[in-house]
């Protein structure tokens, strides 16, 4: 992976955010707690504020979210730990290649690094963090862009971009860069809703820039070999088995078993589950294969049900086919093989989408 050279779009944002957030204000939760304390001590208080469970949960979640200074300090410590583990002194080699993997850092931490919040990060660190953020934006768009490439429905990729932008932290949303990007994407989305088969033309549109660079939908990325994925999955299962043994029990794969430590696949991505399911290198037992296949099938069903729910909520039956096409595009070849999602299956779903869209167009024109 090579580093980004030249302009870092996040570089100027850190100091601007710091100036905006310099004055610390009491949180809404603090104010409500104070109000509640006052109400309890004063029996003649005129107002009794009652919050719904959802509101209380939201406030509790906000209160548990670390402030940006803490996030920044943790990001600095995380980088230093990565350097120590890799036995390097910085994020780049002399020929500009990255030395550490930033995938373990969340989006908010990466934003802190890319914007040099607190002046704690070097230009090279800002550059690789910016590159990682760009990669995550691309990864968020890739399945939807591939579906758009097949269906010629541009609302799909623009909706994916909107969802990604709306998932930004409050610090990122406070920047003019985020506001400008979101305004352009929203304008493109609204245009696509009017003419789904026509690519919107909007100044400063990051989706249009992505599609111009990757017309087929997905960038060619460097991924682990499937053998490496299988080896890592084997090591992860062995680690769980060792932990179970330390706890004087055994690792089990059937939830109906009354004794033992049930295998935990929550940290396994779908490609890892596919490596276990396909067992190409003969590394896994029948029990492990069965459990991994069951977990993979469960995730596949959840993906389809999510698309079905979106179709029902929107009143647009074509959303089901679109969702399945996006899921297909997001899969590796091994995941498709393990899930039984063939090219023929994809073509049938695509044909169903086109037929449904044609019927809807006829009804709308009637």
XYZ file of C-alpha atoms in Angstrom:
366
model
C 0.000 0.000 0.000
C 1.466 3.363 -0.947
C 0.969 6.558 0.977
C -1.002 9.564 -0.149
C 1.271 12.268 -1.439
C 0.458 15.959 -1.556
C -2.756 17.497 -0.269
C -4.319 16.041 2.858
C -8.014 17.069 2.879
C -8.196 16.633 6.655
C -5.072 18.574 7.599
C -6.666 22.003 8.037
C -9.650 20.726 9.957
C -8.054 19.881 13.311
C -7.193 23.399 14.462
C -10.519 24.704 13.205
C -12.376 22.102 15.226
C -10.226 22.786 18.275
C -11.158 26.480 18.187
C -14.838 25.608 17.880
C -14.731 23.164 20.794
C -12.449 25.201 23.049
C -15.221 26.297 25.396
C -16.464 23.330 27.428
C -20.182 23.362 28.066
C -22.117 21.254 30.559
C -23.788 18.269 28.905
C -27.526 17.877 28.672
C -27.223 14.896 30.985
C -25.533 17.093 33.617
C -28.309 19.664 33.326
C -30.993 17.027 33.652
C -29.290 15.469 36.655
C -29.121 18.896 38.277
C -32.781 19.483 37.508
C -33.693 16.109 38.983
C -31.662 16.829 42.139
C -33.342 20.180 42.512
C -36.764 18.643 42.078
C -36.061 16.078 44.790
C -34.847 18.694 47.291
C -37.668 21.157 46.620
C -41.139 19.672 47.169
C -42.685 22.856 45.775
C -40.867 22.644 42.441
C -43.232 23.539 39.602
C -41.843 21.205 36.935
C -41.263 17.472 37.022
C -39.217 16.376 34.004
C -39.788 12.786 32.885
C -37.698 11.137 30.185
C -38.599 8.134 28.077
C -36.431 5.030 28.309
C -35.113 5.741 24.801
C -34.123 9.285 25.768
C -32.407 8.045 28.926
C -30.513 5.434 26.922
C -29.401 8.068 24.414
C -28.192 10.369 27.166
C -26.357 7.527 28.882
C -24.700 6.611 25.584
C -23.633 10.202 24.985
C -22.256 10.443 28.517
C -20.241 7.252 27.999
C -18.678 8.560 24.776
C -15.119 9.765 25.471
C -14.289 13.379 24.707
C -12.137 14.191 21.700
C -9.060 14.899 23.806
C -9.254 11.391 25.247
C -9.773 9.932 21.774
C -6.735 11.859 20.534
C -4.509 10.696 23.379
C -5.658 7.107 22.904
C -4.962 7.357 19.164
C -1.434 8.600 19.897
C -0.864 5.686 22.266
C -2.328 3.201 19.772
C 0.011 4.388 17.020
C 3.029 4.098 19.286
C 1.960 0.585 20.244
C 1.633 -0.385 16.576
C 5.120 0.961 15.873
C 6.571 -0.982 18.778
C 4.919 -4.208 17.637
C 6.161 -3.720 14.068
C 9.602 -2.576 15.299
C 9.450 0.631 13.257
C 9.730 4.314 14.095
C 7.014 5.701 11.859
C 4.132 4.887 9.499
C 6.142 4.950 6.251
C 9.213 3.270 4.840
C 11.838 5.226 2.931
C 10.080 4.344 -0.337
C 6.674 5.545 0.898
C 5.030 2.243 1.850
C 3.009 1.917 5.036
C 4.573 0.031 7.925
C 1.503 -0.490 10.115
C -2.133 -1.477 9.655
C -4.597 1.147 10.907
C -7.680 -1.044 10.504
C -7.914 -1.483 14.292
C -8.515 2.256 14.788
C -12.074 3.540 14.623
C -13.182 6.389 12.388
C -13.103 9.004 15.145
C -9.514 8.113 16.068
C -8.453 8.273 12.432
C -10.087 11.685 12.120
C -8.128 12.897 15.146
C -4.892 11.760 13.503
C -5.728 13.029 10.012
C -6.582 16.486 11.356
C -3.559 16.550 13.692
C -5.769 17.286 16.659
C -3.728 18.658 19.544
C -0.641 18.825 17.332
C 0.256 15.260 18.343
C 0.769 13.708 14.918
C 3.387 13.954 12.185
C 2.599 14.802 8.546
C 3.240 11.159 7.595
C 0.799 9.962 10.253
C -1.795 12.449 9.040
C -1.260 11.201 5.493
C -1.729 7.502 6.236
C -4.769 8.224 8.424
C -6.279 10.256 5.601
C -5.565 7.355 3.258
C -7.272 4.922 5.632
C -10.347 7.166 5.845
C -10.485 7.372 2.056
C -10.222 3.599 1.902
C -13.141 3.211 4.292
C -15.264 5.580 2.231
C -14.397 3.524 -0.850
C -15.210 0.285 0.980
C -18.590 1.691 2.021
C -19.381 2.596 -1.586
C -17.988 -0.501 -3.321
C -20.947 -2.926 -2.966
C -23.504 -0.239 -3.796
C -21.422 1.017 -6.716
C -21.192 -2.519 -8.103
C -24.976 -2.834 -7.811
C -25.361 0.506 -9.589
C -23.055 -0.752 -12.332
C -25.373 -3.729 -12.859
C -28.737 -2.006 -12.481
C -27.911 1.531 -13.693
C -29.788 2.813 -10.636
C -27.692 5.626 -9.193
C -29.829 6.090 -6.089
C -28.185 2.971 -4.645
C -24.635 4.302 -4.538
C -25.698 7.795 -3.470
C -27.726 6.380 -0.581
C -24.671 4.389 0.535
C -22.564 7.558 0.469
C -25.164 9.459 2.500
C -25.290 6.694 5.094
C -21.497 6.717 5.407
C -21.305 10.487 5.799
C -24.117 10.497 8.342
C -22.145 7.992 10.398
C -19.436 10.571 11.073
C -18.591 11.784 14.564
C -19.785 15.150 15.825
C -16.247 16.495 15.360
C -16.171 15.469 11.704
C -19.664 16.825 11.110
C -18.574 20.183 12.520
C -16.161 20.732 9.624
C -16.926 22.603 6.424
C -15.429 19.742 4.404
C -18.024 17.291 5.728
C -20.862 19.764 5.165
C -19.720 20.458 1.600
C -19.405 16.771 0.762
C -22.765 15.883 2.249
C -24.505 18.732 0.440
C -23.067 17.522 -2.871
C -24.013 13.893 -2.196
C -27.525 14.853 -1.085
C -27.981 16.901 -4.245
C -26.808 13.923 -6.287
C -29.163 11.598 -4.413
C -32.143 13.865 -5.038
C -31.225 14.079 -8.732
C -30.865 10.296 -8.938
C -34.310 9.814 -7.411
C -35.759 11.893 -10.236
C -33.803 10.032 -12.940
C -32.377 6.811 -11.453
C -30.681 5.702 -14.681
C -28.832 8.996 -15.223
C -25.582 9.819 -13.454
C -26.006 13.094 -11.529
C -23.738 15.999 -12.393
C -22.881 17.880 -9.205
C -19.823 19.999 -8.486
C -17.553 18.539 -5.816
C -19.416 15.219 -5.761
C -17.218 12.484 -4.191
C -19.488 9.740 -5.541
C -19.003 10.912 -9.114
C -15.248 11.009 -8.518
C -15.366 7.446 -7.181
C -17.387 6.156 -10.140
C -15.053 7.892 -12.580
C -12.098 6.119 -10.985
C -13.825 2.747 -10.544
C -16.439 2.415 -13.326
C -17.032 -1.263 -12.500
C -17.899 -0.374 -8.928
C -15.111 -1.742 -6.772
C -11.454 -0.740 -6.408
C -8.842 -3.435 -6.745
C -7.500 -3.833 -3.227
C -4.777 -5.968 -1.742
C -6.237 -8.744 0.387
C -4.855 -11.684 2.302
C -4.522 -14.941 0.445
C -7.237 -17.438 1.290
C -4.608 -19.743 2.774
C -3.535 -16.963 5.146
C -7.161 -16.324 6.095
C -7.586 -20.028 6.894
C -4.377 -20.068 8.943
C -5.511 -17.040 10.946
C -8.933 -18.618 11.511
C -7.264 -21.807 12.735
C -5.139 -19.804 15.163
C -8.192 -17.914 16.443
C -10.092 -21.142 17.120
C -7.049 -22.651 18.825
C -6.804 -19.583 21.052
C -10.430 -20.036 22.122
C -9.791 -23.712 22.806
C -6.746 -22.855 24.939
C -8.744 -20.332 26.931
C -11.462 -22.910 27.516
C -8.856 -25.391 28.749
C -7.462 -22.784 31.156
C -10.987 -22.426 32.530
C -11.157 -26.200 33.087
C -13.675 -26.763 30.308
C -13.711 -27.398 26.554
C -14.624 -25.459 23.428
C -17.929 -26.684 21.979
C -19.684 -25.905 18.712
C -23.263 -26.897 19.434
C -25.372 -24.382 21.418
C -27.458 -27.306 22.676
C -24.515 -28.604 24.668
C -25.144 -27.973 28.354
C -21.483 -27.911 29.306
C -18.462 -26.272 27.743
C -17.510 -22.892 26.319
C -19.467 -22.178 23.128
C -17.358 -21.031 20.189
C -17.568 -17.283 19.584
C -17.569 -16.274 15.915
C -18.331 -12.593 16.550
C -14.772 -11.524 15.689
C -14.647 -13.669 12.516
C -15.468 -11.906 9.266
C -17.387 -13.728 6.545
C -14.254 -14.591 4.598
C -12.818 -16.325 7.662
C -16.055 -18.248 8.131
C -15.882 -19.210 4.452
C -12.335 -20.484 4.916
C -13.538 -22.773 7.692
C -16.627 -23.846 5.743
C -14.758 -24.698 2.525
C -11.799 -26.236 4.427
C -9.590 -26.150 1.347
C -6.405 -26.767 3.347
C -7.931 -29.461 5.572
C -7.359 -27.444 8.744
C -10.775 -27.815 10.379
C -12.897 -30.526 11.955
C -16.413 -31.423 10.859
C -17.792 -29.749 13.983
C -15.955 -26.529 13.197
C -17.098 -26.612 9.572
C -20.727 -27.167 10.564
C -20.706 -24.364 13.133
C -19.010 -21.899 10.772
C -21.459 -22.709 7.963
C -24.367 -22.225 10.331
C -23.027 -18.808 11.385
C -22.397 -17.803 7.770
C -25.908 -18.859 6.746
C -27.342 -16.882 9.659
C -25.539 -13.740 8.526
C -26.686 -14.278 4.945
C -30.309 -14.617 6.058
C -29.977 -11.467 8.160
C -28.695 -9.590 5.114
C -31.628 -10.743 2.985
C -34.129 -9.949 5.737
C -32.637 -6.470 6.039
C -33.185 -5.935 2.312
C -36.729 -7.270 2.614
C -37.441 -4.898 5.503
C -36.091 -1.974 3.477
C -38.322 -3.003 0.585
C -41.393 -3.156 2.815
C -40.679 0.138 4.570
C -40.020 2.019 1.339
C -42.938 0.477 -0.538
C -40.515 -0.310 -3.373
C -40.322 -4.072 -4.090
C -37.195 -3.595 -6.202
C -35.243 -2.730 -3.028
C -35.116 -6.431 -2.144
C -33.283 -7.290 -5.365
C -31.030 -4.261 -4.983
C -30.095 -5.278 -1.458
C -29.243 -8.818 -2.546
C -27.134 -7.499 -5.425
C -25.232 -5.263 -3.010
C -24.633 -8.203 -0.681
C -23.402 -10.289 -3.619
C -21.034 -7.522 -4.715
C -19.619 -7.195 -1.195
C -18.684 -10.889 -1.053
C -15.346 -12.369 -2.006
C -15.340 -15.281 -4.451
C -14.828 -17.666 -1.534
C -17.778 -16.226 0.386
C -20.019 -16.685 -2.647
C -18.859 -20.271 -3.024
C -19.425 -21.049 0.657
C -22.868 -19.417 0.590
C -23.894 -20.990 -2.720
C -24.359 -17.607 -4.402
C -23.463 -18.371 -8.009
C -23.238 -16.092 -11.044
C -26.491 -17.659 -12.217
C -28.124 -16.670 -8.934
C -26.870 -13.094 -9.364
C -28.174 -12.945 -12.935
C -31.597 -14.185 -11.813
C -31.764 -11.506 -9.115
C -30.703 -8.862 -11.625
C -33.413 -9.989 -14.039
C -35.955 -9.885 -11.226
C -34.883 -6.327 -10.433
C -35.287 -5.254 -14.058
C -38.706 -6.906 -14.346
C -39.926 -5.305 -11.120
C -38.603 -1.908 -12.192
C -40.357 -2.192 -15.556
C -43.657 -3.061 -13.891
C -43.315 -0.141 -11.478
C -42.571 2.209 -14.375
C -45.682 1.004 -16.188
C -47.820 1.523 -13.087
C -46.400 4.991 -12.477
C -47.072 5.951 -16.079
C -50.659 4.665 -15.994
